[in-house]
């Protein structure tokens, strides 16, 4: 049960991180009216546009996620050994 809660918590944190940081805020388009705002299509656009620029937020997120996933097992081991040490000292 604890493992399921940990996995669920990590999944929720990653989703929140993605939604809050990675997705840029939407800018209102004053020309559009109505509830649905379709994306305007550029008829003269080249189908293979240039690649997306590397943003600092993408770099920070990738480093943070890499650090989290590489440090999670040692941190869990440290928490468990600390709990064992405290239990051994008390009883």
Coordinates of N, CA, C and O in Angstrom, one line a residue:
X1 N 0.8 -1.2 0.0 CA 0.0 0.0 0.0 C 0.9 1.3 0.0 O 0.6 2.2 -0.7
X2 N 1.9 1.2 0.8 CA 2.8 2.4 0.9 C 3.5 2.6 -0.5 O 3.7 3.8 -0.9
X3 N 3.9 1.6 -1.1 CA 4.6 1.7 -2.4 C 3.6 2.3 -3.5 O 4.0 3.2 -4.2
X4 N 2.4 1.9 -3.4 CA 1.4 2.5 -4.3 C 1.2 4.0 -4.1 O 1.1 4.8 -5.0
X5 N 1.2 4.3 -2.8 CA 1.0 5.8 -2.5 C 2.2 6.6 -2.9 O 2.1 7.7 -3.4
X6 N 3.4 6.0 -2.8 CA 4.6 6.7 -3.2 C 4.6 6.9 -4.7 O 4.9 8.0 -5.2
X7 N 4.3 5.8 -5.4 CA 4.2 5.9 -6.9 C 3.2 6.9 -7.3 O 3.4 7.7 -8.2
X8 N 2.0 6.9 -6.7 CA 1.0 7.8 -7.0 C 1.4 9.3 -6.7 O 1.1 10.2 -7.5
X9 N 2.1 9.5 -5.6 CA 2.6 10.8 -5.2 C 3.6 11.3 -6.2 O 3.5 12.5 -6.6
X10 N 4.5 10.5 -6.7 CA 5.5 10.9 -7.6 C 4.8 11.2 -9.0 O 5.2 12.2 -9.6
X11 N 3.9 10.4 -9.4 CA 3.2 10.7 -10.6 C 2.4 12.0 -10.6 O 2.5 12.8 -11.5
X12 N 1.8 12.3 -9.5 CA 1.1 13.6 -9.3 C 2.1 14.7 -9.3 O 1.8 15.8 -10.0
X13 N 3.2 14.6 -8.6 CA 4.2 15.7 -8.6 C 4.7 15.9 -10.0 O 4.9 17.1 -10.4
X14 N 5.0 14.9 -10.8 CA 5.5 15.1 -12.1 C 4.5 15.8 -13.0 O 4.8 16.7 -13.8
X15 N 3.2 15.4 -12.9 CA 2.2 16.0 -13.7 C 2.1 17.5 -13.3 O 1.9 18.4 -14.2
X16 N 2.1 17.8 -12.0 CA 1.9 19.2 -11.6 C 3.1 20.0 -12.1 O 3.0 21.1 -12.6
X17 N 4.3 19.4 -12.0 CA 5.5 20.1 -12.4 C 5.4 20.4 -13.9 O 5.8 21.5 -14.4
X18 N 5.0 19.4 -14.7 CA 4.8 19.6 -16.1 C 3.8 20.7 -16.5 O 4.1 21.6 -17.3
X19 N 2.7 20.7 -15.8 CA 1.6 21.6 -16.1 C 2.0 23.0 -15.7 O 1.8 24.0 -16.4
X20 N 2.6 23.2 -14.5 CA 2.9 24.5 -14.0 C 4.1 25.1 -14.6 O 4.1 26.3 -15.0
X21 N 5.1 24.4 -14.9 CA 6.4 25.0 -15.4 C 6.6 24.8 -16.9 O 7.0 25.8 -17.5
X22 N 6.3 23.7 -17.4 CA 6.6 23.5 -18.8 C 5.7 24.1 -19.8 O 6.1 24.6 -20.9
X23 N 4.4 24.2 -19.5 CA 3.4 24.7 -20.5 C 3.4 26.2 -20.3 O 3.0 26.7 -19.2
X24 N 3.7 27.0 -21.3 CA 3.6 28.4 -21.2 C 2.2 28.9 -21.0 O 1.3 28.3 -21.5
X25 N 2.0 30.1 -20.4 CA 0.6 30.6 -20.2 C 0.0 30.9 -21.6 O 0.7 31.4 -22.5
X26 N -1.3 30.8 -21.7 CA -2.0 31.1 -23.0 C -2.2 32.6 -23.0 O -2.5 33.2 -22.0
X27 N -2.0 33.2 -24.2 CA -2.2 34.6 -24.4 C -3.5 34.8 -25.1 O -3.8 34.1 -26.1
X28 N -4.4 35.7 -24.6 CA -5.7 35.8 -25.3 C -5.5 36.5 -26.7 O -4.6 37.3 -26.9
X29 N -6.3 36.1 -27.7 CA -6.2 36.6 -29.0 C -7.4 37.5 -29.2 O -8.6 37.1 -29.2
X30 N -7.2 38.8 -29.3 CA -8.3 39.8 -29.4 C -9.2 39.6 -30.7 O -10.3 40.0 -30.7
X31 N -8.6 39.0 -31.7 CA -9.4 38.8 -32.9 C -10.4 37.7 -32.8 O -11.5 37.7 -33.5
X32 N -10.2 36.7 -31.9 CA -11.1 35.5 -31.8 C -12.2 35.9 -30.9 O -12.1 36.5 -29.9
X33 N -13.4 35.4 -31.3 CA -14.6 35.6 -30.4 C -15.2 34.2 -30.3 O -15.0 33.3 -31.1
X34 N -16.0 34.0 -29.3 CA -16.7 32.8 -29.1 C -16.0 31.9 -28.0 O -15.0 32.3 -27.5
X35 N -16.6 30.8 -27.7 CA -16.0 29.9 -26.7 C -14.9 29.1 -27.2 O -13.9 28.8 -26.5
X36 N -14.9 28.7 -28.4 CA -13.8 27.9 -29.0 C -12.9 28.8 -29.8 O -13.3 29.6 -30.6
X37 N -11.6 28.7 -29.6 CA -10.6 29.5 -30.3 C -9.7 28.6 -31.1 O -8.7 28.0 -30.6
X38 N -10.1 28.4 -32.4 CA -9.3 27.5 -33.2 C -7.9 28.1 -33.5 O -7.8 29.4 -33.5
X39 N -7.0 27.3 -33.8 CA -5.6 27.8 -34.1 C -5.6 28.3 -35.6 O -6.0 27.6 -36.5
X40 N -5.2 29.6 -35.8 CA -5.1 30.0 -37.2 C -4.1 29.3 -38.0 O -3.0 29.0 -37.5
X41 N -4.4 28.9 -39.2 CA -3.5 28.1 -40.0 C -2.8 29.1 -41.0 O -3.4 29.9 -41.7
X42 N -1.5 29.0 -41.0 CA -0.7 29.8 -41.9 C -0.6 29.1 -43.3 O 0.1 28.1 -43.3
X43 N -1.2 29.6 -44.3 CA -1.3 28.9 -45.6 C 0.1 28.9 -46.3 O 0.4 28.1 -47.1
X44 N 0.9 30.0 -46.0 CA 2.2 30.1 -46.6 C 3.3 29.5 -45.8 O 4.5 29.7 -46.1
X45 N 3.0 28.9 -44.7 CA 4.1 28.4 -43.8 C 4.7 27.1 -44.4 O 4.2 26.3 -45.1
X46 N 6.0 27.0 -44.1 CA 6.8 25.8 -44.5 C 6.4 24.6 -43.6 O 6.3 24.8 -42.3
X47 N 6.1 23.5 -44.1 CA 5.6 22.4 -43.2 C 6.6 21.9 -42.2 O 6.2 21.4 -41.2
X48 N 7.9 22.1 -42.5 CA 8.9 21.6 -41.6 C 9.6 22.9 -41.0 O 10.7 23.3 -41.5
X49 N 9.0 23.5 -40.0 CA 9.6 24.7 -39.4 C 10.8 24.4 -38.6 O 11.1 23.2 -38.3
X50 N 11.5 25.4 -38.1 CA 12.7 25.2 -37.4 C 12.4 24.6 -36.0 O 11.2 24.6 -35.6
X51 N 13.4 23.9 -35.4 CA 13.2 23.3 -34.2 C 12.9 24.3 -33.1 O 13.2 25.4 -33.1
X52 N 12.2 23.8 -32.0 CA 11.9 24.6 -30.9 C 13.2 25.0 -30.2 O 14.1 24.1 -30.0
X53 N 13.3 26.2 -29.7 CA 14.5 26.6 -29.0 C 14.6 25.9 -27.6 O 13.6 25.6 -27.0
X54 N 15.8 25.7 -27.2 CA 16.0 25.1 -25.9 C 15.8 26.1 -24.8 O 16.5 27.2 -24.8
X55 N 14.8 25.9 -24.0 CA 14.5 26.9 -22.9 C 15.2 26.5 -21.6 O 15.4 25.3 -21.3
X56 N 15.5 27.5 -20.8 CA 16.1 27.2 -19.5 C 15.2 26.4 -18.6 O 15.7 25.5 -17.9
X57 N 13.9 26.6 -18.7 CA 13.0 25.8 -17.9 C 13.0 24.3 -18.2 O 12.9 23.5 -17.3
X58 N 13.2 24.0 -19.5 CA 13.4 22.5 -19.9 C 14.6 21.9 -19.3 O 14.7 20.8 -18.8
X59 N 15.7 22.7 -19.3 CA 17.0 22.2 -18.7 C 16.8 22.0 -17.2 O 17.2 21.0 -16.7
X60 N 16.2 23.0 -16.5 CA 16.1 22.9 -15.1 C 15.2 21.7 -14.7 O 15.5 20.9 -13.8
X61 N 14.1 21.5 -15.5 CA 13.2 20.4 -15.2 C 13.9 19.0 -15.4 O 13.8 18.1 -14.6
X62 N 14.6 18.9 -16.5 CA 15.3 17.6 -16.8 C 16.4 17.3 -15.7 O 16.5 16.2 -15.3
X63 N 17.1 18.3 -15.3 CA 18.1 18.1 -14.2 C 17.4 17.7 -12.9 O 17.8 16.8 -12.2
X64 N 16.3 18.4 -12.6 CA 15.6 18.1 -11.3 C 15.0 16.7 -11.3 O 15.1 16.0 -10.4
X65 N 14.4 16.3 -12.5 CA 13.8 15.0 -12.5 C 14.9 13.9 -12.5 O 14.8 12.9 -11.9
X66 N 16.0 14.2 -13.2 CA 17.1 13.2 -13.1 C 17.7 13.1 -11.7 O 18.0 11.9 -11.3
X67 N 17.9 14.2 -11.1 CA 18.4 14.1 -9.7 C 17.4 13.4 -8.8 O 17.8 12.6 -7.9
X68 N 16.1 13.7 -8.9 CA 15.1 13.1 -8.1 C 15.1 11.6 -8.3 O 15.2 10.8 -7.3
X69 N 15.1 11.1 -9.5 CA 15.0 9.7 -9.8 C 16.3 9.0 -9.4 O 16.3 7.8 -9.1
X70 N 17.5 9.6 -9.5 CA 18.7 9.0 -9.2 C 18.9 9.0 -7.7 O 19.6 8.1 -7.1
X71 N 18.4 10.0 -7.0 CA 18.6 10.1 -5.5 C 17.5 9.5 -4.7 O 17.6 9.3 -3.5
X72 N 16.4 9.1 -5.3 CA 15.3 8.5 -4.6 C 15.6 7.2 -3.8 O 15.3 7.1 -2.6
X73 N 16.2 6.2 -4.4 CA 16.5 5.0 -3.7 C 17.5 5.2 -2.5 O 17.2 4.7 -1.4
X74 N 18.6 6.0 -2.7 CA 19.4 6.2 -1.5 C 18.7 7.0 -0.4 O 18.9 6.8 0.8
X75 N 17.9 8.0 -0.7 CA 17.1 8.7 0.3 C 16.1 7.8 1.0 O 16.0 7.9 2.2
X76 N 15.5 6.9 0.3 CA 14.5 6.0 1.0 C 15.3 5.1 1.9 O 14.9 4.7 3.0
X77 N 16.5 4.6 1.5 CA 17.3 3.8 2.3 C 17.8 4.5 3.5 O 17.8 3.9 4.7
X78 N 18.1 5.8 3.4 CA 18.6 6.6 4.6 C 17.4 6.8 5.6 O 17.6 6.7 6.8
X79 N 16.2 7.0 5.1 CA 15.1 7.1 5.9 C 14.8 5.8 6.7 O 14.5 5.9 7.9
X80 N 14.8 4.7 6.0 CA 14.6 3.4 6.6 C 15.7 3.1 7.7 O 15.4 2.6 8.8
X81 N 16.9 3.4 7.4 CA 18.0 3.1 8.4 C 17.9 4.0 9.6 O 18.2 3.6 10.7
X82 N 17.5 5.3 9.3 CA 17.2 6.2 10.5 C 16.1 5.7 11.4 O 16.2 5.8 12.6
X83 N 15.0 5.2 10.7 CA 13.9 4.7 11.5 C 14.4 3.5 12.3 O 14.0 3.3 13.5
X84 N 15.2 2.6 11.7 CA 15.7 1.4 12.4 C 16.6 1.8 13.6 O 16.5 1.2 14.7
X85 N 17.4 2.8 13.4 CA 18.3 3.3 14.4 C 17.5 3.9 15.6 O 17.8 3.6 16.8
X86 N 16.5 4.6 15.3 CA 15.7 5.2 16.4 C 14.9 4.1 17.1 O 14.8 4.2 18.4
X87 N 14.4 3.2 16.4 CA 13.7 2.1 17.1 C 14.6 1.2 18.0 O 14.2 0.8 19.1
X88 N 15.8 1.0 17.5 CA 16.8 0.2 18.2 C 17.2 1.0 19.5 O 17.4 0.4 20.6
X89 N 17.4 2.3 19.4 CA 17.7 3.1 20.6 C 16.6 3.2 21.7 O 16.9 3.2 22.9
X90 N 15.4 3.2 21.2 CA 14.3 3.3 22.2 C 14.0 2.0 22.9 O 13.6 1.9 24.0
X91 N 14.0 0.9 22.1 CA 13.6 -0.4 22.7 C 14.6 -1.4 22.9 O 15.7 -1.5 23.1

